[in-house]
Coordinates of C-alpha atoms in Angstrom, one line a residue:
M1 CA 104.1 223.2 208.3
Y2 CA 102.1 222.2 211.4
I3 CA 105.2 221.6 213.5
E4 CA 106.2 225.2 213.3
T5 CA 103.0 226.1 215.1
I6 CA 103.6 223.8 218.1
D7 CA 105.1 225.5 221.0
S8 CA 103.7 223.3 223.7
P9 CA 101.4 220.2 224.0
A10 CA 98.5 222.5 224.4
D11 CA 98.7 223.5 220.8
L12 CA 97.7 220.1 219.9
K13 CA 94.4 220.1 221.5
A14 CA 92.7 222.2 218.9
M15 CA 94.0 220.1 216.0
S16 CA 91.9 217.6 213.9
L17 CA 92.9 214.0 213.4
D18 CA 93.9 214.8 209.8
E19 CA 96.2 217.6 211.0
L20 CA 97.6 215.4 213.8
E21 CA 98.5 212.8 211.0
A22 CA 100.1 215.4 208.9
L23 CA 102.1 216.5 211.9
A24 CA 103.3 213.1 212.5
Q25 CA 104.7 212.8 209.0
E26 CA 106.5 216.2 209.5
I27 CA 108.1 215.0 212.7
R28 CA 109.2 211.8 211.1
Q29 CA 110.8 213.6 208.2
A30 CA 112.6 216.1 210.5
L31 CA 114.0 213.1 212.5
I32 CA 115.3 211.6 209.2
S33 CA 116.7 214.8 208.0
R34 CA 118.5 215.6 211.4
A35 CA 120.0 211.9 211.4
K36 CA 121.7 212.6 208.2
T37 CA 124.4 214.6 210.0
Q38 CA 124.0 213.7 213.7
D39 CA 125.0 211.0 216.1
E40 CA 121.3 209.8 216.7
H41 CA 119.0 207.1 218.0
L42 CA 117.0 206.8 214.9
S43 CA 114.8 203.8 214.5
A44 CA 113.4 203.9 218.0
N45 CA 112.3 207.5 217.6
L46 CA 110.7 206.8 214.3
G47 CA 108.5 204.1 215.7
V48 CA 106.9 206.2 218.5
V49 CA 105.9 209.4 216.7
E50 CA 102.2 208.6 216.8
A51 CA 102.2 207.4 220.4
T52 CA 103.9 210.6 221.5
I53 CA 101.5 212.7 219.8
A54 CA 98.5 210.8 221.1
L55 CA 100.1 211.0 224.7
H56 CA 100.4 214.8 224.5
Y57 CA 96.9 215.1 222.8
V58 CA 95.2 213.2 225.7
F59 CA 97.3 214.1 228.7
D60 CA 98.3 217.5 229.9
S61 CA 102.1 217.6 230.5
P62 CA 103.7 218.9 232.7
R63 CA 100.6 218.8 235.0
D64 CA 100.4 215.1 234.1
T65 CA 103.8 213.5 234.2
L66 CA 105.4 211.5 231.3
V67 CA 108.4 209.4 232.2
F68 CA 110.1 207.8 229.2
D69 CA 112.2 204.8 229.8
V70 CA 115.9 205.1 228.6
S71 CA 114.6 208.3 226.8
H72 CA 116.3 207.5 223.6
Q73 CA 112.9 207.8 222.0
T74 CA 112.0 211.3 223.3
Y75 CA 112.7 213.1 220.1
A76 CA 109.1 213.7 219.1
H77 CA 108.4 214.5 222.8
K78 CA 111.1 217.2 222.6
M79 CA 109.7 218.6 219.4
L80 CA 106.3 219.0 221.0
T81 CA 107.5 220.5 224.2
G82 CA 109.1 223.7 222.9
R83 CA 112.3 222.3 221.5
K84 CA 111.4 221.8 217.9
E85 CA 114.2 224.2 216.6
A86 CA 116.8 221.7 217.6
F87 CA 115.3 219.3 215.1
L88 CA 114.3 221.8 212.4
D89 CA 117.3 224.1 212.1
P90 CA 120.7 222.6 211.7
A91 CA 122.2 225.6 213.6
H92 CA 120.4 224.5 216.6
Y93 CA 121.1 220.6 216.4
D94 CA 123.5 220.8 219.4
D95 CA 121.0 222.5 221.6
V96 CA 119.4 219.4 223.0
S97 CA 120.7 216.2 224.6
A98 CA 120.2 212.7 223.2
F99 CA 118.1 211.9 226.3
A100 CA 115.5 213.5 228.6
S101 CA 116.9 216.6 230.5
P102 CA 115.1 218.6 233.2
A103 CA 117.5 221.4 232.4
E104 CA 116.0 221.7 229.0
S105 CA 112.2 221.5 229.9
V106 CA 109.8 221.1 232.7
H107 CA 108.3 218.3 230.5
D108 CA 111.2 216.2 231.5
P109 CA 111.0 215.0 235.1
F110 CA 114.3 213.1 235.1
I111 CA 117.7 212.7 233.5
V112 CA 117.3 209.2 232.1
G113 CA 119.7 207.3 230.0
H114 CA 119.7 203.8 231.4
T115 CA 117.0 201.3 231.0
S116 CA 114.0 199.6 232.8
T117 CA 113.6 202.5 235.3
S118 CA 110.4 204.3 234.1
V119 CA 107.8 202.1 236.0
S120 CA 109.6 202.5 239.3
L121 CA 110.1 206.2 238.7
A122 CA 106.5 206.7 237.7
A123 CA 105.2 204.6 240.6
G124 CA 107.3 206.8 243.0
I125 CA 105.7 210.0 241.5
A126 CA 102.2 208.5 241.7
H127 CA 102.6 207.4 245.3
A128 CA 104.0 210.8 246.3
R129 CA 101.0 212.5 244.7
D130 CA 98.5 210.2 246.5
L131 CA 100.2 210.8 249.8
A132 CA 99.9 214.6 249.3
Q133 CA 96.3 214.0 248.1
G134 CA 97.4 215.8 245.0
T135 CA 96.3 215.6 241.3
G136 CA 98.0 214.9 238.1
R137 CA 98.0 211.7 236.1
V138 CA 101.2 209.8 235.7
V139 CA 102.4 207.8 232.6
A140 CA 105.3 205.5 232.2
F141 CA 106.4 204.8 228.7
I142 CA 108.5 201.5 228.4
G143 CA 109.7 199.5 225.4
D144 CA 112.7 198.8 223.1
G145 CA 113.6 195.7 225.3
S146 CA 113.4 197.5 228.7
L147 CA 110.9 195.0 230.0
S148 CA 113.7 192.4 230.1
G149 CA 115.5 194.4 232.9
G150 CA 114.8 193.1 236.3
E151 CA 114.0 196.6 237.6
A152 CA 111.0 196.7 235.0
F153 CA 109.4 193.6 236.7
E154 CA 110.2 195.0 240.1
G155 CA 108.3 198.3 239.1
L156 CA 105.4 196.5 237.6
D157 CA 105.1 194.3 240.7
L158 CA 105.2 197.3 243.0
A159 CA 102.7 199.4 240.9
A160 CA 100.2 196.6 241.1
E161 CA 100.2 196.7 244.8
L162 CA 100.4 200.4 245.3
G163 CA 97.3 201.1 243.3
G164 CA 96.4 204.8 242.2
N165 CA 96.3 206.4 238.8
L166 CA 99.2 205.1 236.8
V167 CA 99.2 204.4 233.0
I168 CA 102.0 202.0 231.7
V169 CA 102.5 202.3 228.0
V170 CA 104.3 199.1 226.6
N171 CA 105.8 200.0 223.4
D172 CA 106.1 196.4 221.6
N173 CA 108.1 196.9 218.5
E174 CA 109.3 193.3 218.6
M175 CA 112.9 194.5 219.2
S176 CA 115.3 195.5 221.8
I177 CA 118.2 197.4 220.5
A178 CA 118.9 193.9 218.7
P179 CA 116.2 191.2 218.6
N180 CA 114.4 190.4 222.0
H181 CA 115.7 187.6 224.1
G182 CA 113.9 185.9 226.9
G183 CA 110.6 184.0 227.7
L184 CA 108.8 187.2 228.5
Y185 CA 108.9 188.2 224.8
Q186 CA 107.2 184.9 223.8
N187 CA 104.2 186.0 225.9
L188 CA 104.2 189.5 224.1
A189 CA 104.1 187.6 220.9
E190 CA 101.2 185.6 222.1
L191 CA 99.3 188.6 223.0
R192 CA 100.0 190.3 219.7
K193 CA 98.8 187.1 218.0
T194 CA 95.5 187.1 220.0
Q195 CA 94.9 191.0 219.9
G196 CA 95.5 190.9 223.6
A197 CA 92.9 188.2 224.2
S198 CA 95.2 185.4 225.4
A199 CA 94.5 184.1 228.9
N200 CA 98.3 183.8 229.3
N201 CA 98.9 187.5 230.1
Y202 CA 102.1 188.5 231.9
F203 CA 100.7 191.8 233.0
K204 CA 97.4 190.4 234.3
S205 CA 99.3 187.7 236.3
L206 CA 100.9 190.6 238.2
G207 CA 97.5 192.1 239.0
L208 CA 97.6 194.9 236.5
D209 CA 94.7 196.1 234.3
Y210 CA 95.4 195.6 230.6
R211 CA 94.4 197.0 227.2
Y212 CA 95.8 196.1 223.7
V213 CA 96.3 198.3 220.7
E214 CA 97.3 196.6 217.7
E215 CA 97.5 199.7 215.5
G216 CA 100.3 201.4 217.6
N217 CA 101.3 203.7 214.7
S218 CA 97.7 205.0 214.2
L219 CA 96.5 208.0 216.0
A220 CA 92.8 207.2 216.3
P221 CA 93.0 203.9 218.2
L222 CA 95.8 205.3 220.4
I223 CA 93.8 208.4 221.2
E224 CA 90.8 206.2 222.0
A225 CA 92.8 203.9 224.4
F226 CA 94.4 206.6 226.2
N227 CA 91.2 208.5 226.7
Q228 CA 89.6 205.2 228.1
V229 CA 92.4 204.8 230.8
K230 CA 93.6 208.3 231.6
D231 CA 91.3 208.7 234.8
A232 CA 91.6 205.1 235.9
T233 CA 92.0 205.0 239.6
H234 CA 94.3 201.9 239.4
P235 CA 97.4 201.0 237.4
V236 CA 96.6 200.0 233.7
V237 CA 98.9 198.7 231.1
V238 CA 98.4 199.8 227.5
H239 CA 100.2 197.5 225.3
I240 CA 100.8 199.1 221.9
H241 CA 102.1 197.3 218.8
T242 CA 104.5 199.5 216.8
T243 CA 107.0 199.4 214.0
K244 CA 110.5 200.3 214.8
G245 CA 112.1 202.6 212.1
L246 CA 108.6 203.4 210.6
G247 CA 109.1 206.0 207.7
L248 CA 112.5 205.0 206.7
E249 CA 112.2 201.9 204.6
A250 CA 115.9 200.6 205.3
A251 CA 115.3 201.3 209.0
E252 CA 112.1 199.2 209.0
K253 CA 114.0 196.3 207.4
D254 CA 117.0 196.6 209.6
P255 CA 116.0 198.4 212.7
E256 CA 119.0 197.0 214.6
R257 CA 121.5 198.7 212.2
Y258 CA 119.6 202.0 212.3
H259 CA 119.0 202.0 216.1
H260 CA 121.9 204.3 216.7
V261 CA 123.5 206.0 213.7
R262 CA 126.4 208.5 213.4
G263 CA 125.1 210.1 210.3
L264 CA 123.7 208.8 207.1
T265 CA 125.4 208.7 203.6
A266 CA 123.8 210.3 200.6
S267 CA 122.0 206.9 200.0
G268 CA 120.6 206.7 203.5
E269 CA 123.0 204.1 204.7
P270 CA 124.7 204.7 208.3
H271 CA 128.2 205.8 207.8
A272 CA 130.9 203.1 208.0
Q273 CA 133.1 203.3 211.1
A274 CA 136.9 203.1 211.0
V275 CA 138.6 200.0 212.3
S276 CA 138.2 200.2 216.1
W277 CA 138.7 198.5 219.3
S278 CA 135.5 196.8 218.9
D279 CA 136.4 195.2 215.7
L280 CA 139.4 193.7 217.3
T281 CA 137.3 192.4 220.3
V282 CA 134.9 190.8 217.9
S283 CA 137.5 189.2 215.6
H284 CA 139.8 187.9 218.3
L285 CA 136.9 186.5 220.6
T286 CA 135.3 184.9 217.6
E287 CA 138.7 183.1 216.8
L288 CA 139.0 182.1 220.6
M289 CA 135.5 180.7 220.5
E290 CA 136.2 178.8 217.3
H291 CA 139.3 177.1 218.9
D292 CA 137.8 176.5 222.3
P293 CA 134.0 175.4 222.7
Q294 CA 134.3 176.4 226.4
V295 CA 134.6 180.1 225.6
V296 CA 131.3 181.9 225.9
T297 CA 130.7 185.4 225.0
V298 CA 128.0 187.2 227.0
C299 CA 126.4 190.6 226.5
A300 CA 123.4 192.5 227.8
A301 CA 121.4 193.7 224.9
T302 CA 124.0 195.9 223.2
P303 CA 125.7 193.4 220.7
T304 CA 125.8 195.9 217.8
G305 CA 127.5 198.6 219.8
L306 CA 130.1 196.3 220.9
G307 CA 130.8 195.3 217.4
F308 CA 128.8 192.0 217.3
T309 CA 126.5 192.8 214.4
Q310 CA 124.0 190.3 213.3
D311 CA 126.2 188.7 210.7
K312 CA 129.1 188.4 213.2
R313 CA 126.8 186.8 215.7
E314 CA 125.6 184.3 213.3
A315 CA 129.1 183.3 212.5
I316 CA 129.8 182.3 216.1
P317 CA 129.5 178.6 217.0
A318 CA 126.0 177.7 218.5
G319 CA 125.7 178.4 222.1
Q320 CA 128.8 180.4 222.5
F321 CA 127.1 183.8 222.1
V322 CA 124.6 184.6 224.7
D323 CA 122.7 187.9 224.7
V324 CA 120.7 188.0 228.1
G325 CA 118.7 191.0 227.1
I326 CA 118.9 194.3 229.2
A327 CA 119.8 192.6 232.4
E328 CA 123.3 193.4 233.5
Q329 CA 123.0 191.7 236.9
T330 CA 121.9 188.5 235.2
A331 CA 124.8 188.8 232.8
V332 CA 127.3 188.8 235.6
T333 CA 125.5 186.1 237.6
F334 CA 125.2 183.9 234.5
C335 CA 129.0 184.4 234.0
A336 CA 129.6 183.1 237.5
G337 CA 127.4 180.1 236.8
L338 CA 129.3 179.3 233.6
A339 CA 132.6 179.5 235.4
Q340 CA 131.5 177.4 238.2
R341 CA 131.1 174.5 235.8
G342 CA 134.2 175.0 233.9
A343 CA 133.1 177.2 231.0
K344 CA 135.2 180.3 230.1
P345 CA 132.8 183.3 230.1
V346 CA 133.7 186.7 228.6
L347 CA 131.3 189.4 229.4
C348 CA 131.5 192.4 226.9
I349 CA 129.8 195.5 228.5
Y350 CA 129.7 199.3 228.3
S351 CA 131.5 200.9 231.2
T352 CA 128.4 203.0 231.9
F353 CA 126.1 199.9 232.4
L354 CA 128.6 197.9 234.4
P355 CA 127.7 199.5 237.8
R356 CA 124.1 198.2 237.5
A357 CA 125.7 194.9 238.4
A358 CA 127.9 196.0 241.2
D359 CA 126.5 193.6 243.8
Q360 CA 126.7 190.7 241.5
L361 CA 130.4 191.7 240.7
I362 CA 131.2 191.6 244.4
Q363 CA 129.1 188.6 245.6
E364 CA 129.1 186.2 242.7
L365 CA 132.4 186.8 241.1
C366 CA 134.8 188.3 243.6
V367 CA 133.7 186.6 246.9
N368 CA 133.7 183.4 245.0
S369 CA 137.0 184.1 243.0
L370 CA 135.4 182.7 239.9
P371 CA 137.3 183.0 236.6
A372 CA 135.4 185.3 234.3
V373 CA 136.7 187.8 231.8
I374 CA 135.1 191.2 231.8
L375 CA 135.8 193.4 228.7
V376 CA 135.0 197.0 229.6
D377 CA 134.1 199.1 226.5
K378 CA 133.6 202.7 226.1
G379 CA 135.2 203.5 229.5
S380 CA 136.9 206.3 228.0
V381 CA 136.8 210.2 227.7
Y382 CA 136.6 209.5 224.0
G383 CA 133.5 207.3 224.3
S384 CA 131.5 209.5 226.9
G385 CA 128.8 211.8 225.5
P386 CA 125.6 212.4 227.5
V387 CA 125.8 212.7 231.2
S388 CA 123.7 209.4 231.5
H389 CA 126.5 207.6 229.6
L390 CA 129.7 208.7 231.2
G391 CA 132.1 205.8 231.0
L392 CA 134.8 207.1 233.6
Q393 CA 133.8 205.3 236.9
D394 CA 135.0 201.7 236.0
M395 CA 138.6 202.1 237.5
A396 CA 137.2 203.2 240.8
L397 CA 134.7 200.3 240.8
L398 CA 136.7 197.3 239.4
G399 CA 140.1 198.5 240.5
N400 CA 139.0 198.3 244.3
L401 CA 137.3 195.0 244.5
P402 CA 139.2 192.4 246.3
N403 CA 140.1 189.4 244.1
M404 CA 139.4 191.4 240.9
L405 CA 142.4 191.8 238.6
Y406 CA 142.1 194.8 236.4
L407 CA 144.3 195.2 233.3
A408 CA 144.8 198.2 231.0
P409 CA 146.3 197.4 227.6
A410 CA 147.9 200.3 225.7
N411 CA 147.9 199.0 222.1
P412 CA 146.2 196.2 220.1
Q413 CA 148.9 193.7 220.5
E414 CA 148.9 194.0 224.2
Y415 CA 145.1 193.8 224.4
V416 CA 145.0 190.6 222.4
S417 CA 147.8 189.1 224.7
M418 CA 145.8 190.1 227.7
M419 CA 142.6 188.5 226.3
D420 CA 144.5 185.2 225.6
W421 CA 145.9 185.2 229.2
A422 CA 142.7 186.1 230.9
V423 CA 140.6 183.5 229.2
D424 CA 142.8 180.7 230.6
Y425 CA 143.5 182.4 234.0
T426 CA 141.8 180.3 236.8
Q427 CA 142.4 182.2 240.0
G428 CA 139.7 184.7 239.8
P429 CA 137.9 187.3 237.7
V430 CA 139.9 189.5 235.2
A431 CA 138.6 192.7 233.8
I432 CA 140.3 194.5 230.9
K433 CA 139.8 198.2 230.2
I434 CA 139.5 198.6 226.5
P435 CA 141.3 201.9 225.5
G436 CA 139.4 204.7 223.8
G437 CA 140.2 206.8 220.8
E438 CA 142.2 205.5 217.8
P439 CA 144.2 202.4 218.4
Y440 CA 147.8 203.2 219.2
Q441 CA 150.2 201.1 217.1
G442 CA 153.6 202.1 218.7
D443 CA 155.9 200.4 221.3
V444 CA 154.3 200.3 224.8
S445 CA 157.0 198.7 226.7
S446 CA 158.2 200.5 229.9
K447 CA 161.6 202.2 229.9
V448 CA 163.2 202.9 233.2
V449 CA 166.1 205.5 232.8
P450 CA 168.9 205.2 235.3
S451 CA 169.2 208.4 237.5
A452 CA 166.1 209.9 235.8
Q453 CA 164.2 212.3 238.2
V454 CA 160.9 212.1 236.6
A455 CA 158.7 209.0 235.8
L456 CA 155.6 209.2 233.7
V457 CA 153.0 206.5 234.2
G458 CA 150.7 206.1 231.2
V459 CA 147.6 204.0 231.8
G460 CA 146.0 202.4 228.7
T461 CA 144.6 205.2 226.5
F462 CA 147.0 207.7 227.9
F463 CA 150.4 205.7 227.4
S464 CA 150.9 207.3 224.1
V465 CA 150.5 210.7 225.7
A466 CA 153.1 209.9 228.4
K467 CA 155.4 208.8 225.7
E468 CA 154.9 212.2 223.9
A469 CA 155.4 214.0 227.2
A470 CA 158.7 212.2 227.8
Q471 CA 159.9 213.2 224.3
A472 CA 158.8 216.9 225.2
L473 CA 160.9 216.6 228.4
Q474 CA 163.8 215.1 226.7
A475 CA 163.8 218.2 224.3
Q476 CA 164.4 220.3 227.2
G477 CA 167.4 218.1 228.6
I478 CA 165.3 216.1 231.2
Q479 CA 165.4 212.3 230.9
A480 CA 162.1 210.6 232.1
S481 CA 161.3 207.0 232.8
L482 CA 158.2 205.8 231.0
I483 CA 156.0 203.3 232.8
N484 CA 153.2 201.1 231.3
P485 CA 151.6 199.6 234.5
Q486 CA 149.4 197.0 232.7
V487 CA 147.9 196.1 236.0
I488 CA 145.7 198.8 237.4
S489 CA 144.0 197.1 240.4
D490 CA 147.2 197.5 242.6
V491 CA 150.6 198.9 242.7
S492 CA 153.1 196.0 243.1
P493 CA 156.0 196.3 245.6
Q494 CA 158.4 196.1 242.6
L495 CA 156.9 198.9 240.8
A496 CA 156.7 201.0 244.0
E497 CA 160.5 200.5 244.5
T498 CA 161.1 201.5 240.8
L499 CA 159.0 204.6 241.2
K500 CA 160.2 205.9 244.4
A501 CA 163.7 206.3 243.1
H502 CA 162.3 209.4 241.1
K503 CA 161.6 212.9 242.6
V504 CA 158.4 213.4 240.6
I505 CA 155.9 210.9 239.3
V506 CA 153.0 212.0 237.0
T507 CA 150.3 209.4 236.4
L508 CA 147.9 209.6 233.5
E509 CA 144.7 207.8 233.2
D510 CA 141.4 207.6 231.4
G511 CA 139.1 207.8 234.4
M512 CA 137.9 209.8 237.5
I513 CA 140.6 210.8 240.0
A514 CA 138.7 209.5 243.0
G515 CA 139.5 205.7 243.6
G516 CA 141.6 205.6 240.3
Y517 CA 145.0 204.4 239.6
G518 CA 146.9 207.6 240.4
A519 CA 145.3 207.4 243.8
K520 CA 147.0 204.0 244.4
V521 CA 150.4 205.3 243.3
A522 CA 150.1 208.2 245.5
C523 CA 149.2 206.0 248.4
A524 CA 152.1 203.6 247.6
L525 CA 154.5 206.4 247.8
A526 CA 153.0 208.5 250.7
A527 CA 155.8 207.5 253.1
T528 CA 158.6 208.6 250.6
P529 CA 159.7 212.2 249.5
T530 CA 158.6 211.5 246.0
R531 CA 156.0 213.9 244.7
V532 CA 153.0 212.4 242.8
L533 CA 151.0 214.4 240.4
V534 CA 147.7 212.6 239.5
R535 CA 146.3 213.6 236.3
A536 CA 142.8 212.2 235.7
F537 CA 139.2 213.6 235.4
E538 CA 137.3 215.5 238.1
S539 CA 134.7 213.5 239.7
T540 CA 131.9 215.4 238.3
Y541 CA 129.0 214.7 235.8
T542 CA 129.4 216.5 232.5
D543 CA 127.0 216.5 229.6
R544 CA 128.2 216.2 226.0
M545 CA 131.6 217.7 226.8
D546 CA 134.1 217.7 223.9
P547 CA 136.7 215.1 224.9
Q548 CA 139.6 217.5 224.0
D549 CA 138.2 220.3 226.2
R550 CA 138.0 217.9 229.1
I551 CA 141.4 216.4 228.6
S552 CA 142.8 220.1 228.6
Q553 CA 141.0 220.9 231.8
A554 CA 142.5 217.8 233.3
R555 CA 145.9 218.9 232.2
L556 CA 146.3 215.6 230.3
T557 CA 147.8 216.9 227.1
A558 CA 151.5 215.9 226.5
A559 CA 152.6 219.7 226.7
Q560 CA 150.8 220.1 229.9
I561 CA 152.2 217.1 231.4
A562 CA 155.7 218.0 230.6
A563 CA 155.2 221.6 231.9
D564 CA 153.7 220.3 235.2
A565 CA 156.5 217.7 235.7
L566 CA 159.1 220.5 235.1
E567 CA 157.4 222.9 237.6
A568 CA 157.2 220.1 240.2
L569 CA 160.8 219.1 239.6
H570 CA 162.2 222.6 240.0
S571 CA 159.9 223.5 243.1

């Protein structure tokens, strides 16, 4: 196998074109084999194998800097930069992150997991090089819908003015995660149709030089194009047309479904997922839209991950599902516009991507008190994996914005009720924190025990844990009140009165300590003798940490909560 002989990109330089093509097929088969058992971004990686080989064949990483946008398409890059064992040997599958990581290799300049950043990052590197009169070429690799993000335009606009050596590879596979949305992609289609010859050229209109490569999955034309532009003294866009999912027939036919898989069945199908919170979101929102034509669901390029697969999107009445592309700021501002004219927008978004629109949340929604609903998905220790995709900051963000009401349901029935209420609420924006883990089906009503000295406050995901902890305390003769706060953007005076009648309060929440709900409870009771124990996650960035390990470290298991409550009570 050729791949076994590759320890660094330098090993590619002596290989013939035939050998490089054989290497490409070995890499592709390794990606498919690994995806059979791993949680992977598959189709995006399959589509860029040749482009990655050609980049490393022509350029000289790490002296030349390669910046991959989003970096969920860096698996071939990792295999060529000393990390091949993580893709060839199942015993080493967990050795690498799903995204770029400087801790793994000098060939990764940044931790990157969010979109539309590569051109701005690369422009910064190139400008610093020029200021220092340094050397080294700089390449930005952008695709999979990342051009639809506003920062991509800003980066291209900046790059054209700065000048200097900068190669921008636009990987045009005709897809985002789902199909592309926006007028920009009509221009890419026109450029593909005319082999890059159309006078209507988005990139040239910004002042950028431009090359087109139709055969973006063929090594010879890629190598030729990269050699032509590698020493350019001005920014150049190389627009390559590739096939997402290439090498796996099912992924080529349905690249959206194979964009992110959690293992493959024996027949090569992505594993079916258990009934989830996302399923509940989709089914109930669809029902709401069918009954009320003013309800509009909005997402920012992640419909499948939110449960809105293509078949489910097609079942929604026309105009009531809008995918704005990878543009979270526009998603929030678009919702504000909808609300101002009487529509009922519901934004579905991952917790990790929500802070990208922080200014719009403040200015457009909260300052104007506009009635939009925000469903925050994967904002849980159970949904967080790579460091770039941690979803634990949303409580600190949304829970502290004036005019924003943040709700935390603890079971499916409560979630549905909150959606129904929020859609018709007119006084301002309402966010709902979708729980993580398996849906809890038990009773989630608060139970205040007269004369109880301990109160356990379980927020959303962790209400069931609070309930278990109360049972553990009861087994030791200690009665505890059990509180489901539901509203997590403030502590009402009534709840504060209830809580201060106890000697010890323990708050449990699925978020970071700093700025979270427990901090609000502690502030509300600061002038009382009641002791408040805040149980949440440290405000640190962790990479691929097992959820149960992190829960134990935060002392958020039922046994730990009960033990800590007892210790605080007796001290």
